[in-house]
Coordinates of N, CA and C in Angstrom, one line a residue:
X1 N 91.5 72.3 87.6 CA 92.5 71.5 86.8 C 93.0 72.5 85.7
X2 N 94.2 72.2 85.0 CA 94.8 72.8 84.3 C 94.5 72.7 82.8
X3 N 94.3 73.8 82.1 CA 93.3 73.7 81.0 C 93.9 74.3 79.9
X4 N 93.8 74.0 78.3 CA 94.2 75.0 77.6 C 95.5 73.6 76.5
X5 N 95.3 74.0 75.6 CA 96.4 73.5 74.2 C 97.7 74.1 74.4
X6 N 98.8 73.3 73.3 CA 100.0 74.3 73.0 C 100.6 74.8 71.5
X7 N 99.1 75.3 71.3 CA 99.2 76.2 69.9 C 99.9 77.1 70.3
X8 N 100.7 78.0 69.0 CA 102.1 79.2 69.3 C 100.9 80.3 67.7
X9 N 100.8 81.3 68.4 CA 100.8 82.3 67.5 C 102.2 82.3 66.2
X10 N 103.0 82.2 66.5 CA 104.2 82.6 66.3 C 104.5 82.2 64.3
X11 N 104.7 82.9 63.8 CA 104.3 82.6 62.3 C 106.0 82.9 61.5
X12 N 107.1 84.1 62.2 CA 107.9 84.3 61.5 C 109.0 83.4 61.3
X13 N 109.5 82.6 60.3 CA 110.5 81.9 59.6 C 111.3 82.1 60.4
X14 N 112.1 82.7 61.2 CA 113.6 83.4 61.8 C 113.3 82.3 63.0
X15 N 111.8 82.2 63.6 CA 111.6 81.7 65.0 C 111.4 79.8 64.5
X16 N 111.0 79.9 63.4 CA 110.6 78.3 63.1 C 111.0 77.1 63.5
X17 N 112.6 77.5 64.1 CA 113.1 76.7 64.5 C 113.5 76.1 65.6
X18 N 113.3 77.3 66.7 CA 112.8 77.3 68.2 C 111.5 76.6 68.7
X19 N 110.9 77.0 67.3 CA 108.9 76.6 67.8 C 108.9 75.2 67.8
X20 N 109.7 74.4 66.5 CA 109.9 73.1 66.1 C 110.7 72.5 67.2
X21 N 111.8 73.1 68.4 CA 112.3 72.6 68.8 C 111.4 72.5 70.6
X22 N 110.8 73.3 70.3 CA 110.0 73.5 71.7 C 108.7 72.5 71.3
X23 N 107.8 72.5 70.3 CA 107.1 71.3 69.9 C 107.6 69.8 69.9
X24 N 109.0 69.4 69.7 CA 109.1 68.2 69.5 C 109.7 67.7 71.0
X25 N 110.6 68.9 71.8 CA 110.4 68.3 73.3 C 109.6 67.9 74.2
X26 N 108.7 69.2 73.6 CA 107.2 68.4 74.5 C 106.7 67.2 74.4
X27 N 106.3 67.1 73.0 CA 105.8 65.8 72.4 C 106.7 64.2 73.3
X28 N 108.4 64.9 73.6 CA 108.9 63.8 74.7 C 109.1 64.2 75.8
X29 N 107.8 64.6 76.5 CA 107.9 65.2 77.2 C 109.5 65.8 78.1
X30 N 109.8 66.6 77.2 CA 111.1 66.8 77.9 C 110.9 68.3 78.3
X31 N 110.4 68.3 79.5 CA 110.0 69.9 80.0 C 111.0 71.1 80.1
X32 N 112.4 70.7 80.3 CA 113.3 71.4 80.2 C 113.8 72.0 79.3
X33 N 113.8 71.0 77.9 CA 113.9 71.6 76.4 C 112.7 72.0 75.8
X34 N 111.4 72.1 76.1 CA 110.2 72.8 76.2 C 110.2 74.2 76.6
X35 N 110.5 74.3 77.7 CA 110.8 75.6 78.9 C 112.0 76.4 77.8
X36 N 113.1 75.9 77.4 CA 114.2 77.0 76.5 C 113.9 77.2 74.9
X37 N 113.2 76.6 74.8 CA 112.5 76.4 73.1 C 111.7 77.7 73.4
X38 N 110.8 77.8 74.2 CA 109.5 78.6 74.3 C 110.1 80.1 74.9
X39 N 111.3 79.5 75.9 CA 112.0 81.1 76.4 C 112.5 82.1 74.9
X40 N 113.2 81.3 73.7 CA 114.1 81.4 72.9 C 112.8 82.0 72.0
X41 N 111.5 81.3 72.0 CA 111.1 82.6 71.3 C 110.4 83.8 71.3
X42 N 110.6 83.7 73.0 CA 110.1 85.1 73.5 C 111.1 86.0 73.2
X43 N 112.4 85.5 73.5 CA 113.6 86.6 73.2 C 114.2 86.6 72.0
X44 N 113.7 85.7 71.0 CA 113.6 86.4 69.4 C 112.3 87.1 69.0
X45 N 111.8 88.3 70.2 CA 111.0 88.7 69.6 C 109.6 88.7 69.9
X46 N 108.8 87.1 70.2 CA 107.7 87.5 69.9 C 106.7 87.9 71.3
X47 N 105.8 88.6 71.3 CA 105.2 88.9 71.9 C 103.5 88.1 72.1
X48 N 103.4 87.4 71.9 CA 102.2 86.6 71.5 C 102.0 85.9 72.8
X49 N 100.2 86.1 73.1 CA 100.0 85.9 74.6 C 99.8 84.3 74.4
X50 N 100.0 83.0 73.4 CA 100.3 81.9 73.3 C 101.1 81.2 74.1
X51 N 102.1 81.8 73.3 CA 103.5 81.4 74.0 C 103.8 81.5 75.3
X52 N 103.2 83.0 75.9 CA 103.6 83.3 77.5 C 102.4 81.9 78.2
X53 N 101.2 81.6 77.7 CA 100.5 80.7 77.9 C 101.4 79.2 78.3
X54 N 101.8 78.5 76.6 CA 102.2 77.5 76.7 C 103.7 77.4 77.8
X55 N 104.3 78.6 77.9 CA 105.0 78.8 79.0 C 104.8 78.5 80.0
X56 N 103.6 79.3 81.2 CA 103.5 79.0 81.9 C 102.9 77.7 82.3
X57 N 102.1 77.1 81.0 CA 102.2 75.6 81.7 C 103.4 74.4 82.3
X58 N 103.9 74.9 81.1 CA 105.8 74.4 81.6 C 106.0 74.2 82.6
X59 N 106.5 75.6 83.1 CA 106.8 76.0 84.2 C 105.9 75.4 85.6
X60 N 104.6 75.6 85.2 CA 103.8 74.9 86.4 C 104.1 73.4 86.5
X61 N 104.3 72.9 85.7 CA 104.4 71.0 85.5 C 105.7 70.8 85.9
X62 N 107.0 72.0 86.0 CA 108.5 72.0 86.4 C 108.2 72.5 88.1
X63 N 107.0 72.6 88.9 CA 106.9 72.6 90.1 C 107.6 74.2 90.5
X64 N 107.0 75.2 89.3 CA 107.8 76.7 89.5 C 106.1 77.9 89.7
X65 N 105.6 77.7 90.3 CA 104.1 78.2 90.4 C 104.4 79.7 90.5
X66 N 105.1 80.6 90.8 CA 105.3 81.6 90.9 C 105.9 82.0 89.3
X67 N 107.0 81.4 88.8 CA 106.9 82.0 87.4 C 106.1 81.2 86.3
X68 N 105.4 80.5 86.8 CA 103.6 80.3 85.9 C 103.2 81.1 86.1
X69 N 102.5 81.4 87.6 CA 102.0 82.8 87.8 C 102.4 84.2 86.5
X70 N 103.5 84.2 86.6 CA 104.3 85.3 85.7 C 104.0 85.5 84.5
X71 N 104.0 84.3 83.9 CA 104.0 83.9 82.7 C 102.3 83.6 82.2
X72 N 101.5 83.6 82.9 CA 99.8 83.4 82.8 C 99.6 85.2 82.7
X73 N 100.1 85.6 83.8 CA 99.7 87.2 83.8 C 100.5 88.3 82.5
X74 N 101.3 87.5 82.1 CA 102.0 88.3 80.9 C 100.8 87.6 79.5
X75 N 100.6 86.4 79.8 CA 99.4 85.9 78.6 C 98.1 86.5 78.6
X76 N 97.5 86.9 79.7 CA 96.3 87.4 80.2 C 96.4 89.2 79.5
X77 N 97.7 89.6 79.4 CA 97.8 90.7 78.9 C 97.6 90.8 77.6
X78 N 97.7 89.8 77.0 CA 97.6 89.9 75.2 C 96.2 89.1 75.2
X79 N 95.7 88.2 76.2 CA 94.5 87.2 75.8 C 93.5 87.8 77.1
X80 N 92.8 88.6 76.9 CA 92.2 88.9 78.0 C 91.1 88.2 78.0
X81 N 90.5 87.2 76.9 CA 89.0 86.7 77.1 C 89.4 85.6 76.9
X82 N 90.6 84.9 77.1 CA 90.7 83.6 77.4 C 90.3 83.0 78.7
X83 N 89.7 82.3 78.4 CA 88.5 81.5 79.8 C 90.6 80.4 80.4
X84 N 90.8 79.7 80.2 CA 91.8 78.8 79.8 C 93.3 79.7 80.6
X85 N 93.6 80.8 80.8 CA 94.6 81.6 81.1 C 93.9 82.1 83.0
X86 N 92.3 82.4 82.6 CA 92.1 82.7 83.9 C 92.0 81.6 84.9
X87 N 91.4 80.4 84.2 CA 91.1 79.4 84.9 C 92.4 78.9 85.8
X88 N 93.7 78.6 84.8 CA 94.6 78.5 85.6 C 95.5 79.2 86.7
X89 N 95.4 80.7 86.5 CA 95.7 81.7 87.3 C 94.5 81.5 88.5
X90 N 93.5 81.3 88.6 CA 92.9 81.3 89.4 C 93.5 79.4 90.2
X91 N 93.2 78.9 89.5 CA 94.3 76.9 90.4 C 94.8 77.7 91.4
X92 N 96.1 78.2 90.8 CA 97.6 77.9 90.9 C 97.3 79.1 92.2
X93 N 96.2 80.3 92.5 CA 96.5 81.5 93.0 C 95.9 80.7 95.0
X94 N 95.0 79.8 94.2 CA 95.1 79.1 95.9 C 95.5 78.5 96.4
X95 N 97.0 78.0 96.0 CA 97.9 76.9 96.2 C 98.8 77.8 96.9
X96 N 98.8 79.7 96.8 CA 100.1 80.4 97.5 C 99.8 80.5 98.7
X97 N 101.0 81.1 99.4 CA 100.5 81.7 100.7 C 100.1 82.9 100.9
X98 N 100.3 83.9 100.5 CA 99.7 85.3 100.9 C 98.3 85.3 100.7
X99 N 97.9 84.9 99.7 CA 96.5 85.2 99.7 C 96.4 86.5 99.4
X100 N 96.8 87.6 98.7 CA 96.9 88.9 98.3 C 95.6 89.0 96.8
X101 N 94.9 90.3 97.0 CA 93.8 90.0 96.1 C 94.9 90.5 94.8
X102 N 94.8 90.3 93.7 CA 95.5 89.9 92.4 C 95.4 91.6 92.3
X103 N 96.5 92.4 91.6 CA 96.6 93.6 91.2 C 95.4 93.9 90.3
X104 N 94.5 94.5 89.8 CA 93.9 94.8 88.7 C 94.5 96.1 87.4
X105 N 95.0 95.8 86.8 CA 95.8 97.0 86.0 C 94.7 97.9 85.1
X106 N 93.1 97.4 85.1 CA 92.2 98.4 84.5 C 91.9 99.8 85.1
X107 N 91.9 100.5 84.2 CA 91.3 101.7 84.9 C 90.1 101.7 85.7
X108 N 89.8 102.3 86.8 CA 88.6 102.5 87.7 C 87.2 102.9 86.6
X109 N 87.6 103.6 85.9 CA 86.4 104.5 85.0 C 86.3 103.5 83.8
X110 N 86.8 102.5 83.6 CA 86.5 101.6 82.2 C 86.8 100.4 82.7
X111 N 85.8 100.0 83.4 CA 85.6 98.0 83.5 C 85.5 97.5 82.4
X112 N 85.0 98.1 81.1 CA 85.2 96.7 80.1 C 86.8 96.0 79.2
X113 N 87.7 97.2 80.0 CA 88.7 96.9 79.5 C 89.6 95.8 80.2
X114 N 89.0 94.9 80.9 CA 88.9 93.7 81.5 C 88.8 92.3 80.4
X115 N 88.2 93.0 79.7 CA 87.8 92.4 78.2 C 88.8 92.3 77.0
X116 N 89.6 93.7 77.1 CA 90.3 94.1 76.4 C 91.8 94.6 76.1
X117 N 92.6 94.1 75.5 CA 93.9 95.1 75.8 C 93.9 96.3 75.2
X118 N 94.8 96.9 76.0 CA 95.2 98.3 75.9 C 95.1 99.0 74.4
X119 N 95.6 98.5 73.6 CA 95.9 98.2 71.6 C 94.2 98.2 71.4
X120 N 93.8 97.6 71.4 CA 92.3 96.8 71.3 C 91.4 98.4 71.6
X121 N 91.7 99.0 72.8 CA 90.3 100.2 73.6 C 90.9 101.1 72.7
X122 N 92.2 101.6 72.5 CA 92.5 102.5 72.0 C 92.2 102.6 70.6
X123 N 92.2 101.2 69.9 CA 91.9 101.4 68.2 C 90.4 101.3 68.3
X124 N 89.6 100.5 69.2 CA 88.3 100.4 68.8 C 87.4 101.9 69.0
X125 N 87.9 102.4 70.4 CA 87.8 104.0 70.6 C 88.2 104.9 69.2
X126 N 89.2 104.6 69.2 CA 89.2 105.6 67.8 C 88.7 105.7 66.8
X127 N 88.2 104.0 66.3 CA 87.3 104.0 65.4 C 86.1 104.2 65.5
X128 N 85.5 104.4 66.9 CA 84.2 104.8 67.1 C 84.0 106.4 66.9
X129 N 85.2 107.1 67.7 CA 85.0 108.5 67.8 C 85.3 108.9 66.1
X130 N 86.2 108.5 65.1 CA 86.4 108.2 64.0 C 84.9 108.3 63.2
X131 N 83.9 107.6 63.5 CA 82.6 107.0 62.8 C 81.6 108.3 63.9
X132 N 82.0 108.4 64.9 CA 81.1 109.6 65.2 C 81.4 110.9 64.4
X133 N 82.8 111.3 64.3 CA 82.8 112.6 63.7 C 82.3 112.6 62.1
X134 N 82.1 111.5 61.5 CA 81.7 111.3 59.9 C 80.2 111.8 60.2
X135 N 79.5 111.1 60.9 CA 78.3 111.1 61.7 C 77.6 112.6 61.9
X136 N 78.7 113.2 62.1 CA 78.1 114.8 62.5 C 78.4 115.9 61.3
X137 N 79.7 115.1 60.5 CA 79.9 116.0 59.4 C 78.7 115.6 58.2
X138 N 77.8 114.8 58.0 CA 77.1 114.3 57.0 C 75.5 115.0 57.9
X139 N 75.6 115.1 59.2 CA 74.7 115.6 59.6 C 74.8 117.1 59.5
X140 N 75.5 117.9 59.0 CA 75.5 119.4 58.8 C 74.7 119.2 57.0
X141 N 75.2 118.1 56.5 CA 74.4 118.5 55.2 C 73.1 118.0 55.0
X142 N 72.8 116.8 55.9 CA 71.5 116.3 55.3 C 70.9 116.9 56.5
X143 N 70.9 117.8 57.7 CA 70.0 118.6 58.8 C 69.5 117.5 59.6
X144 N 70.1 116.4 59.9 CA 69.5 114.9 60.4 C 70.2 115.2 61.7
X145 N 68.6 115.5 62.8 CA 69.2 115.5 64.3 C 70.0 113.9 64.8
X146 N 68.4 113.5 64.2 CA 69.1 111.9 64.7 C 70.2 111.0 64.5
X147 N 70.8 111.5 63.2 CA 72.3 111.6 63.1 C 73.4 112.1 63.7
X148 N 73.0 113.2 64.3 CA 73.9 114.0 64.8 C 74.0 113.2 66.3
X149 N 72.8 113.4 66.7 CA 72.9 112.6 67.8 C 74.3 111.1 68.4
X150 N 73.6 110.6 67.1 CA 74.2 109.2 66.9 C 75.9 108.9 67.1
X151 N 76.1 110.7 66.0 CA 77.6 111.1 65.8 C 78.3 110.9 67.2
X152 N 77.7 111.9 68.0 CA 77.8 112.4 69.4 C 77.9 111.5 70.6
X153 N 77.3 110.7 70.3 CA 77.4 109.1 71.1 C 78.3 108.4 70.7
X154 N 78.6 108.4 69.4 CA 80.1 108.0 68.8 C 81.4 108.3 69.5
X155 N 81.5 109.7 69.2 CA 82.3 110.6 69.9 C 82.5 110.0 71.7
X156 N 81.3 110.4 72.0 CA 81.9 109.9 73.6 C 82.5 108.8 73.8
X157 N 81.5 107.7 73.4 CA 81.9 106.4 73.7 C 83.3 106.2 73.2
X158 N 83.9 106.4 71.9 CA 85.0 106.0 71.7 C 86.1 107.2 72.2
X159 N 86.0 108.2 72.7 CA 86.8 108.5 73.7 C 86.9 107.9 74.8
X160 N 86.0 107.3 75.5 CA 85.5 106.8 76.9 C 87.1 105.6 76.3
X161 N 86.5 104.5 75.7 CA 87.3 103.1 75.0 C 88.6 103.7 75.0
X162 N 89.1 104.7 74.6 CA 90.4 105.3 74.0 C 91.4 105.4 75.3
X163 N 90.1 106.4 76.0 CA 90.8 106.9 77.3 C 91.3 105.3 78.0
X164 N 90.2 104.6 78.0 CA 90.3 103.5 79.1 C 91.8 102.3 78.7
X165 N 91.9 102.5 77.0 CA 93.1 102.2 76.8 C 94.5 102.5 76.9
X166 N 94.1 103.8 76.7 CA 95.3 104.6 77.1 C 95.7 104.3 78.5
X167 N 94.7 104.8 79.6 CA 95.7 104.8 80.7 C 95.6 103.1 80.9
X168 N 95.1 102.1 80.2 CA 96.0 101.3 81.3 C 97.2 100.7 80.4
X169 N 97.4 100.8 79.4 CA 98.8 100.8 79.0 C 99.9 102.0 79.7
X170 N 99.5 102.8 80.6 CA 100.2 103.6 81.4 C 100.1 103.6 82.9
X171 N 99.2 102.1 83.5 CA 99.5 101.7 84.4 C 100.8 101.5 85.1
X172 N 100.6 101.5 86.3 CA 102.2 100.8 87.3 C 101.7 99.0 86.7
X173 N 103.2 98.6 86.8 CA 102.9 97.6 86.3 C 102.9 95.8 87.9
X174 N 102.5 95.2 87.3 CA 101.8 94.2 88.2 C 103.5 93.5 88.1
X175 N 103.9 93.0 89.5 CA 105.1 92.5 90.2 C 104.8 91.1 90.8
X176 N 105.6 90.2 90.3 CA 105.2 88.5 91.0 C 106.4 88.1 91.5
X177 N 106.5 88.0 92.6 CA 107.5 87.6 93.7 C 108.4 86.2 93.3
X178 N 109.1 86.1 93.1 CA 109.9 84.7 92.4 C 110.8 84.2 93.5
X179 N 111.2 84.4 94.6 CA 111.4 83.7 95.6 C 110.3 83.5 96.7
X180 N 111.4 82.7 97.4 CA 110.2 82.0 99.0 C 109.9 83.5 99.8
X181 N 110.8 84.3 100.4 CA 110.3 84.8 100.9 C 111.2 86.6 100.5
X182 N 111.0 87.7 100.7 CA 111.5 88.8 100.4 C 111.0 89.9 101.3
X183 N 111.7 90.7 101.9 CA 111.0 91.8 102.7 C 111.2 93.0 102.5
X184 N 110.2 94.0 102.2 CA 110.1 94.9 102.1 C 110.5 95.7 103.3
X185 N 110.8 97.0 102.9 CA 111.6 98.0 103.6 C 111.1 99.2 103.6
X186 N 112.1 100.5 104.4 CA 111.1 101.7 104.5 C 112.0 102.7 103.4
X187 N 113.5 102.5 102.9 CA 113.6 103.2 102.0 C 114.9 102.4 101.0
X188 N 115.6 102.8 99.8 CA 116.4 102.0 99.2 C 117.3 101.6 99.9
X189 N 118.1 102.2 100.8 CA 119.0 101.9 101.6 C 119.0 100.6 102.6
X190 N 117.8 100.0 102.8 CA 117.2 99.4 103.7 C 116.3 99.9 104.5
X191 N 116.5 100.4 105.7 CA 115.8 101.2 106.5 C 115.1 100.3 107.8
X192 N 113.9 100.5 107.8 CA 112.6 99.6 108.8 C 112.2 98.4 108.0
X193 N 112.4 97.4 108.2 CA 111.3 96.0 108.1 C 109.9 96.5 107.7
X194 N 109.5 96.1 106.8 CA 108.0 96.3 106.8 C 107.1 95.6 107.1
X195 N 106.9 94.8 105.9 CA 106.4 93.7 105.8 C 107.4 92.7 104.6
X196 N 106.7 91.5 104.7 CA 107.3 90.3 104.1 C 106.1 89.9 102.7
X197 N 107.0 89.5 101.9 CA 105.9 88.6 100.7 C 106.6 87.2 100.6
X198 N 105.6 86.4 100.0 CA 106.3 85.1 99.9 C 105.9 84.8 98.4
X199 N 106.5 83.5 97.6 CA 106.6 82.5 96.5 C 105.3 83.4 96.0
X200 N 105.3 84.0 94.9 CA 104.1 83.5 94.1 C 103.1 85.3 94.2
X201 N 103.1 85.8 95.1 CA 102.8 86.9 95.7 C 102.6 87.9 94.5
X202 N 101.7 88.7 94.0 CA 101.3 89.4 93.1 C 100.8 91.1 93.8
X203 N 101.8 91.7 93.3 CA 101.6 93.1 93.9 C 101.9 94.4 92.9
X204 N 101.5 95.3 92.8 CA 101.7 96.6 92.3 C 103.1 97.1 92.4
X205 N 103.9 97.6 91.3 CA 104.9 97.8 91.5 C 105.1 99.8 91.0
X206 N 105.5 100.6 91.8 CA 105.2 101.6 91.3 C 105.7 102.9 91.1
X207 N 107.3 101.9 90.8 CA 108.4 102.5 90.4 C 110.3 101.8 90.5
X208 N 110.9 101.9 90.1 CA 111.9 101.0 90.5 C 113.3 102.2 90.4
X209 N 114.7 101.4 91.0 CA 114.9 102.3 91.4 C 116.5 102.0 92.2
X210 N 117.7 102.3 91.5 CA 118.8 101.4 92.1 C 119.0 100.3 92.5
X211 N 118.4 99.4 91.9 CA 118.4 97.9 91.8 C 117.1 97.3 93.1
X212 N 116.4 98.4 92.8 CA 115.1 97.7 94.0 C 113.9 98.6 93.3
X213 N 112.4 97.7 94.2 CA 111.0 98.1 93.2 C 110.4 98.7 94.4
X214 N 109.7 99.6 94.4 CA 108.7 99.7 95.6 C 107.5 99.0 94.7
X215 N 107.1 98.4 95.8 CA 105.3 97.5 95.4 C 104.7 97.7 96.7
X216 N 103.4 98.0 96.1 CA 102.1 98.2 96.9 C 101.1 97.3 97.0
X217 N 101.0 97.1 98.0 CA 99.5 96.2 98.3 C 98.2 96.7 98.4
X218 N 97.9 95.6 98.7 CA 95.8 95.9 98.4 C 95.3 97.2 99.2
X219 N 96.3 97.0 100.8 CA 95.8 98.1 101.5 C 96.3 99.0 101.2
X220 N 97.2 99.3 100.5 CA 98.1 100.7 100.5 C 99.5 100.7 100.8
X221 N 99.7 99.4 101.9 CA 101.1 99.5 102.3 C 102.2 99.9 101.2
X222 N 103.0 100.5 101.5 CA 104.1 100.2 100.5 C 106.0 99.6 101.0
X223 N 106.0 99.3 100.2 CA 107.9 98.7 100.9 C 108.9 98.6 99.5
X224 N 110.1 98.9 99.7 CA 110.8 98.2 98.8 C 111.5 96.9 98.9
X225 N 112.2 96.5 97.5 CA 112.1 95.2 97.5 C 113.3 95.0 96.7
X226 N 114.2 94.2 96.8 CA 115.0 93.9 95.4 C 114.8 93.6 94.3
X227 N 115.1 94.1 93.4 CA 114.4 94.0 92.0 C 114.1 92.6 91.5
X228 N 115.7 91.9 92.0 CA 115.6 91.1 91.3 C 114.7 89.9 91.9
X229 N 114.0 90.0 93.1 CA 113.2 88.8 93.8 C 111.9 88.9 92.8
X230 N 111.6 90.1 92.0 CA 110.2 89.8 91.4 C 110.5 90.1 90.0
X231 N 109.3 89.6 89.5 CA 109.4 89.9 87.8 C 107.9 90.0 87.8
X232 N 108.2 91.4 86.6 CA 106.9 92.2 86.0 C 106.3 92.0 84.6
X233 N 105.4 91.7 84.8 CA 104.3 91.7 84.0 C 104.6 92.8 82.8
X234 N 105.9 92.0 81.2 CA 105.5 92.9 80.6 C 105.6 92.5 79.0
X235 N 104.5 91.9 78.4 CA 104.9 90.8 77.5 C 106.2 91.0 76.1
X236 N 106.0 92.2 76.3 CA 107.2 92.7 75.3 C 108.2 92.3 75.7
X237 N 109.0 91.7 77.0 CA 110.2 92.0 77.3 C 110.1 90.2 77.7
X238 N 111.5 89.7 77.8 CA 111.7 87.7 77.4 C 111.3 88.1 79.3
X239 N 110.8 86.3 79.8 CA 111.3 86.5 80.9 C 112.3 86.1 81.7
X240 N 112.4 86.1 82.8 CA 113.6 86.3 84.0 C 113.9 84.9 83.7
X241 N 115.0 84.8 83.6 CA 115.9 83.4 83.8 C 116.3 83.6 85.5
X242 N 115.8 82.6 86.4 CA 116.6 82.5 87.5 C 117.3 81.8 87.7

């Protein structure tokens, strides 16, 4: 079942009026003036994994499960340890057809950044490697191995955090299919048929490119696609009006 409030992060004056106007639709239930209230303050701006949240419930209750999908995986990017964001991405992901295992955008070498966004490993890293180097410079004057040690464990770990945020803010980014069905190809031109994706479909996208994406799947395949059949996972940017 579908889970989670419609609190808005969203705090700046300029937006107050959108937030008020997306709150008081809902309240009658008017999903459609909900859905432009909540668009309006993604594209004044805000980036807050709430909003992509309270979005995609919209959108799912407007019978559009592919841009919920969209809109949960742009929230999941700012709310990584919301129980409430996975729960419903996980509903909605067995209601598709492909059945495609979900992109993962963490790095291989840092699973806990599953926990964490990209902002998040990179400052907590730093502040660790930060608190390690203090660590080693106070251990030259007081001759404290155990300190130094400590420093040195500092050091790694928060490079380890740093690195792991770094690259996945420099991931390919995660692609969700927004029509029924779309087929991939062997080059921009068209080319060979490849394969097909349908509604809702979550794939690796790993480059784009005269108005088409190549996206890759779990096995490797790869195809291009018209850009505009999918939208990407990217919470800084409003999303796709279709």
């Amino acid at each position: 079942r579908l889970q989670g409030d419609w609190s808005s992060d969203v705090c700046s004056s300029d937006l107050d009026d959108s937030l008020s106007s997306a709150n008081a639709a809902l309240a009658a239930n008017d999903l459609a003036g909900a859905e432009a209230g909540y668009r309006a303050i993604l594209a004044g701006g805000s980036t807050g994994g709430d909003v992509w949240y309270n979005l995609g419930n919209i959108l799912y209750r407007l019978d559009r499960p592919a841009e919920a999908v969209l809109a949960w995986r742009n929230a999941q990017a700012r709310l990584p340890r919301d129980p409430d964001v996975e729960a419903n991405l996980d509903f909605v992901r067995r209601t598709l057809k492909d059945g495609l295992r979900a992109p993962d955008p963490h790095p291989w070498f840092a699973p806990w950044q599953a926990a964490l966004t990209p902002d998040e490993g990179e400052w907590l890293g730093a502040a660790l490697a930060g608190a390690g180097l203090l660590a080693v410079a106070l251990r030259r004057r007081a001759t404290h191995a155990p300190l130094a040690a400590v420093g040195i464990g500092g050091i790694a770990i928060g490079a380890l955090l740093a690195g792991g945020g770094w690259a996945e803010s420099r991931s390919s980014p995660v692609a969700v299919v927004l029509v029924d069905t779309v087929t991939a190809t062997s080059d921009l031109g068209g080319g060979v048929e490849l394969f097909s994706l349908h509604l809702g479909a979550e794939v690796q996208s790993a480059s784009r490119e005269a108005g088409r994406a190549l996206v890759v799947l779990p096995d490797g395949r790869k195809g291009w696609v018209p850009e505009t059949a999918v939208g990407f996972v990217d919470p800084s940017a409003p999303p796709p009006v279709l």
